[in-house]
């Protein structure tokens, strides 16, 4: 059937084929997110529509050049975006990028298999229903 992802059977388990480009993209983003400062920036940005770079410096207790470096890396991967207002930069999350990442991670799985088990926890994925 056209458009159906191919699947391999390994030890009796059907494994979906994940495109190499998708794996490389996920690794790149997960490496970027593995930094504590960048993760804190993202957590702060989930709590407000946008933050000024100076506010991020205060929240992180870091210098403006250090915070700007992390922001530039996140912006290059289109995880955040900025809005300029005069001389000031305000940063916000790009929700579509996270949706694209989740679609890449889970997209090749049938809807009833879109979950990853970690010991006692399960990460599952289902697109939000349109309101």
XYZ file of N, CA and C in Angstrom:
393
model
N 0.846 -1.161 0.000
C 0.000 0.000 0.000
C 0.903 1.240 0.000
N 0.616 2.217 -0.836
C 1.422 3.425 -0.941
C 1.235 4.262 0.317
N 2.364 4.787 0.840
C 2.305 5.644 2.015
C 2.377 4.898 3.335
N 2.284 3.576 3.313
C 2.376 2.810 4.540
C 3.834 2.598 4.889
N 4.247 2.945 6.115
C 5.650 2.747 6.473
C 5.995 1.271 6.480
N 7.198 0.967 6.027
C 7.631 -0.421 6.054
C 7.974 -0.796 7.483
N 7.847 -2.089 7.797
C 8.104 -2.565 9.137
C 8.983 -3.798 9.055
N 9.893 -3.894 10.001
C 10.735 -5.070 10.130
C 10.251 -5.857 11.335
N 10.500 -7.137 11.313
C 10.218 -7.940 12.488
C 11.540 -8.339 13.107
N 11.727 -7.954 14.368
C 12.927 -8.275 15.118
C 12.480 -8.999 16.374
N 12.946 -10.223 16.547
C 12.545 -11.036 17.699
C 11.034 -11.075 17.868
N 10.329 -11.140 16.754
C 8.872 -11.242 16.793
C 8.157 -9.925 17.039
N 8.887 -8.814 17.103
C 8.283 -7.502 17.341
C 8.323 -6.715 16.040
N 7.173 -6.186 15.624
C 7.127 -5.346 14.429
C 7.729 -3.992 14.752
N 8.759 -3.605 14.015
C 9.449 -2.340 14.230
C 9.223 -1.450 13.013
N 8.679 -0.235 13.213
C 8.499 0.663 12.069
C 9.841 1.191 11.592
N 9.924 1.425 10.308
C 11.133 2.024 9.744
C 11.097 3.521 10.019
N 12.178 4.045 10.555
C 12.267 5.482 10.817
C 13.276 6.054 9.833
N 12.867 7.039 9.037
C 13.788 7.620 8.051
C 15.055 8.153 8.722
N 16.188 7.935 8.077
C 17.485 8.358 8.621
C 17.515 9.858 8.901
N 16.939 10.659 8.023
C 16.925 12.111 8.224
C 16.160 12.474 9.491
N 15.085 11.748 9.773
C 14.304 12.005 10.986
C 15.118 11.685 12.230
N 15.852 10.589 12.200
C 16.689 10.212 13.342
C 17.751 11.278 13.575
N 18.400 11.720 12.515
C 19.448 12.733 12.648
C 18.878 14.044 13.201
N 17.699 14.438 12.735
C 17.063 15.662 13.220
C 16.733 15.540 14.703
N 16.186 14.409 15.106
C 15.845 14.201 16.515
C 17.089 14.226 17.396
N 18.151 13.580 16.960
C 19.397 13.567 17.743
C 19.919 14.993 17.912
N 19.904 15.752 16.839
C 20.383 17.137 16.875
C 19.585 17.967 17.891
N 18.267 17.832 17.850
C 17.421 18.608 18.761
C 17.570 18.117 20.199
N 17.623 16.796 20.401
C 17.778 16.289 21.772
C 19.123 16.696 22.361
N 20.174 16.750 21.566
C 21.468 17.233 22.057
C 21.353 18.703 22.467
N 20.662 19.477 21.656
C 20.469 20.886 21.963
C 19.703 21.046 23.274
N 18.688 20.216 23.480
C 17.855 20.320 24.672
C 18.503 19.702 25.909
N 19.604 19.006 25.742
C 20.242 18.357 26.889
C 21.036 19.334 27.750
N 21.157 20.570 27.320
C 21.857 21.579 28.104
C 20.902 22.172 29.140
N 21.357 22.274 30.382
C 20.502 22.739 31.477
C 19.988 24.161 31.249
N 20.840 25.050 30.797
C 20.413 26.436 30.574
C 19.354 26.514 29.487
N 19.579 25.806 28.385
C 18.587 25.840 27.296
C 17.272 25.209 27.737
N 17.329 24.164 28.535
C 16.094 23.552 29.025
C 15.356 24.517 29.953
N 16.091 25.230 30.792
C 15.452 26.210 31.681
C 14.803 27.338 30.856
N 15.481 27.790 29.810
C 14.900 28.819 28.939
C 13.563 28.337 28.389
N 13.545 27.117 27.902
C 12.300 26.581 27.341
C 11.219 26.455 28.404
N 11.593 26.007 29.593
C 10.601 25.899 30.670
C 10.042 27.274 31.037
N 10.905 28.292 31.098
C 10.416 29.646 31.374
C 9.475 30.110 30.268
N 9.817 29.814 29.021
C 8.992 30.265 27.894
C 7.670 29.507 27.792
N 7.552 28.359 28.434
C 6.259 27.666 28.440
C 5.282 28.341 29.392
N 5.789 29.197 30.280
C 4.948 29.826 31.298
C 4.472 31.224 30.932
N 4.956 31.740 29.821
C 4.590 33.097 29.415
C 4.659 33.189 27.885
N 3.874 34.067 27.293
C 3.908 34.165 25.826
C 5.277 34.543 25.269
N 6.006 35.411 25.982
C 7.342 35.800 25.538
C 8.099 36.410 26.712
N 9.420 36.426 26.579
C 10.277 37.026 27.601
C 11.365 37.864 26.942
N 11.663 38.990 27.544
C 12.749 39.858 27.117
C 14.058 39.201 27.521
N 15.100 39.389 26.753
C 16.388 38.760 27.035
C 16.906 39.131 28.423
N 16.674 40.356 28.846
C 17.133 40.779 30.179
C 16.419 40.007 31.283
N 15.132 39.723 31.097
C 14.385 38.929 32.079
C 14.958 37.515 32.154
N 15.307 36.956 31.008
C 15.927 35.625 31.003
C 17.274 35.642 31.722
N 18.043 36.703 31.533
C 19.334 36.820 32.231
C 19.123 36.813 33.741
N 18.123 37.542 34.205
C 17.832 37.581 35.643
C 17.348 36.226 36.145
N 16.438 35.603 35.418
C 15.911 34.296 35.832
C 17.007 33.237 35.890
N 17.930 33.303 34.946
C 19.002 32.307 34.856
C 20.240 32.693 35.669
N 20.284 33.950 36.120
C 21.454 34.477 36.827
C 22.708 34.289 35.979
N 22.579 34.684 34.702
C 23.698 34.590 33.758
C 23.839 35.900 33.003
N 25.007 36.095 32.417
C 25.274 37.323 31.664
C 24.483 37.335 30.357
N 24.307 38.530 29.825
C 23.590 38.675 28.554
C 24.288 37.942 27.419
N 25.626 38.000 27.285
C 26.265 37.250 26.201
C 26.055 35.730 26.325
N 26.090 35.208 27.552
C 25.891 33.762 27.739
C 24.474 33.353 27.351
N 23.486 34.130 27.811
C 22.085 33.817 27.490
C 21.845 33.993 26.000
N 22.392 35.032 25.399
C 22.210 35.260 23.965
C 22.783 34.111 23.140
N 23.871 33.530 23.598
C 24.456 32.370 22.908
C 23.455 31.213 22.882
N 22.864 30.905 24.031
C 21.884 29.817 24.099
C 20.643 30.131 23.255
N 20.209 31.380 23.312
C 19.044 31.777 22.514
C 19.330 31.634 21.021
N 20.525 31.990 20.595
C 20.889 31.872 19.177
C 20.853 30.415 18.725
N 21.320 29.503 19.576
C 21.285 28.073 19.224
C 19.848 27.573 19.103
N 18.998 27.974 20.036
C 17.590 27.557 19.990
C 16.875 28.168 18.788
N 17.207 29.405 18.477
C 16.592 30.070 17.328
C 17.032 29.422 16.018
N 18.298 29.030 15.923
C 18.809 28.394 14.705
C 18.060 27.095 14.400
N 17.594 26.414 15.424
C 16.825 25.177 15.238
C 15.319 25.438 15.167
N 14.955 26.719 15.155
C 13.558 27.157 15.052
C 12.699 26.648 16.201
N 13.320 26.490 17.372
C 12.584 26.094 18.568
C 11.987 27.331 19.234
N 12.689 28.451 19.092
C 12.170 29.732 19.570
C 12.249 30.732 18.432
N 11.536 31.830 18.621
C 11.554 32.914 17.649
C 11.662 34.212 18.432
N 12.008 35.278 17.750
C 12.103 36.549 18.451
C 11.268 37.607 17.769
N 10.884 38.566 18.593
C 10.173 39.749 18.125
C 10.997 40.942 18.575
N 11.336 41.787 17.605
C 12.094 42.993 17.957
C 11.125 44.135 18.204
N 11.388 44.856 19.285
C 10.625 46.061 19.596
C 11.657 47.135 19.897
N 11.987 47.927 18.898
C 13.060 48.906 19.051
C 14.391 48.188 19.203
N 15.087 48.450 20.307
C 16.371 47.805 20.566
C 16.224 46.504 21.337
N 15.011 46.146 21.680
C 14.778 45.003 22.560
C 14.323 43.763 21.791
N 14.800 42.606 22.253
C 14.391 41.320 21.684
C 13.537 40.570 22.695
N 12.400 40.093 22.229
C 11.511 39.281 23.052
C 11.444 37.894 22.410
N 11.615 36.861 23.213
C 11.669 35.487 22.706
C 10.413 34.724 23.085
N 10.013 33.828 22.195
C 8.828 32.985 22.420
C 9.074 31.619 21.797
N 8.340 30.630 22.292
C 8.423 29.276 21.736
C 7.776 29.221 20.365
N 8.217 28.282 19.563
C 7.582 27.996 18.276
C 6.886 26.637 18.443
N 5.611 26.656 18.846
C 4.918 25.388 19.123
C 4.925 24.423 17.939
N 4.889 24.939 16.742
C 4.852 24.077 15.559
C 6.092 23.182 15.487
N 7.231 23.693 15.921
C 8.470 22.899 15.899
C 8.334 21.683 16.811
N 7.729 21.866 17.983
C 7.538 20.743 18.898
C 6.537 19.742 18.316
N 5.513 20.262 17.670
C 4.549 19.366 17.024
C 5.238 18.565 15.929
N 6.079 19.221 15.141
C 6.812 18.518 14.088
C 7.729 17.445 14.665
N 8.399 17.755 15.806
C 9.268 16.768 16.448
C 8.478 15.550 16.916
N 7.342 15.803 17.541
C 6.518 14.692 18.007
C 5.967 13.886 16.833
N 5.578 14.581 15.775
C 5.109 13.876 14.581
C 6.221 13.004 14.002
N 7.461 13.507 14.010
C 8.599 12.725 13.524
C 8.834 11.510 14.407
N 8.796 11.732 15.717
C 9.060 10.670 16.670
C 7.998 9.575 16.614
N 6.735 9.969 16.528
C 5.642 9.002 16.606
C 4.928 8.755 15.279
N 5.222 9.551 14.258
C 4.455 9.521 13.022
C 4.414 8.195 12.289
N 5.453 7.373 12.413
C 5.476 6.102 11.696
C 4.798 4.976 12.456
N 4.245 5.290 13.603
C 3.588 4.260 14.406
C 2.076 4.332 14.221
N 1.415 3.193 14.230
C -0.053 3.223 14.213
C -0.557 3.945 15.466
N -1.722 4.557 15.386
C -2.254 5.371 16.489
C -2.277 4.633 17.819
N -2.571 3.345 17.800
C -2.664 2.599 19.068
C -1.293 2.195 19.622
N -0.199 2.513 18.918
C 1.148 2.184 19.384
C 1.995 3.428 19.646
N 1.390 4.580 19.678
C 2.150 5.830 19.829
C 2.477 6.097 21.293
N 3.363 5.277 21.816
C 3.792 5.428 23.201
C 5.180 4.834 23.376
N 5.893 5.373 24.351
C 7.218 4.884 24.702
C 7.195 4.601 26.196
N 7.644 3.428 26.587
C 7.632 3.041 27.992
C 9.020 3.237 28.594
N 9.061 3.902 29.752
C 10.279 4.089 30.539
C 9.981 3.574 31.935
N 10.424 2.369 32.220
C 10.170 1.742 33.517
C 8.710 1.931 33.902
N 8.414 2.713 34.936
C 7.031 2.862 35.390
C 6.257 3.977 34.720
N 6.817 4.591 33.679
C 6.166 5.720 33.018
C 5.933 5.408 31.548
N 4.898 6.042 31.000
C 4.613 5.893 29.576
C 4.436 7.283 28.981
N 5.202 7.553 27.926
C 5.051 8.784 27.162
C 4.189 8.415 25.942
N 3.034 9.050 25.828
C 2.170 8.738 24.688
C 1.877 10.016 23.926
N 1.415 9.839 22.702
C 1.207 10.978 21.814
C -0.091 10.810 21.055
N -0.899 11.848 21.119
C -2.118 11.908 20.309
C -2.334 13.383 19.993
N -2.469 13.725 18.715
C -2.722 15.133 18.382
C -3.977 15.622 19.078
N -3.956 16.882 19.521
C -5.126 17.476 20.173
C -6.257 17.582 19.156
N -7.444 17.359 19.635
C -8.593 17.489 18.757
C -8.867 18.965 18.502
N -9.260 19.270 17.272
C -9.547 20.656 16.909
C -10.709 21.173 17.730
N -10.588 22.423 18.184
C -11.673 23.007 18.989
C -12.631 23.750 18.119
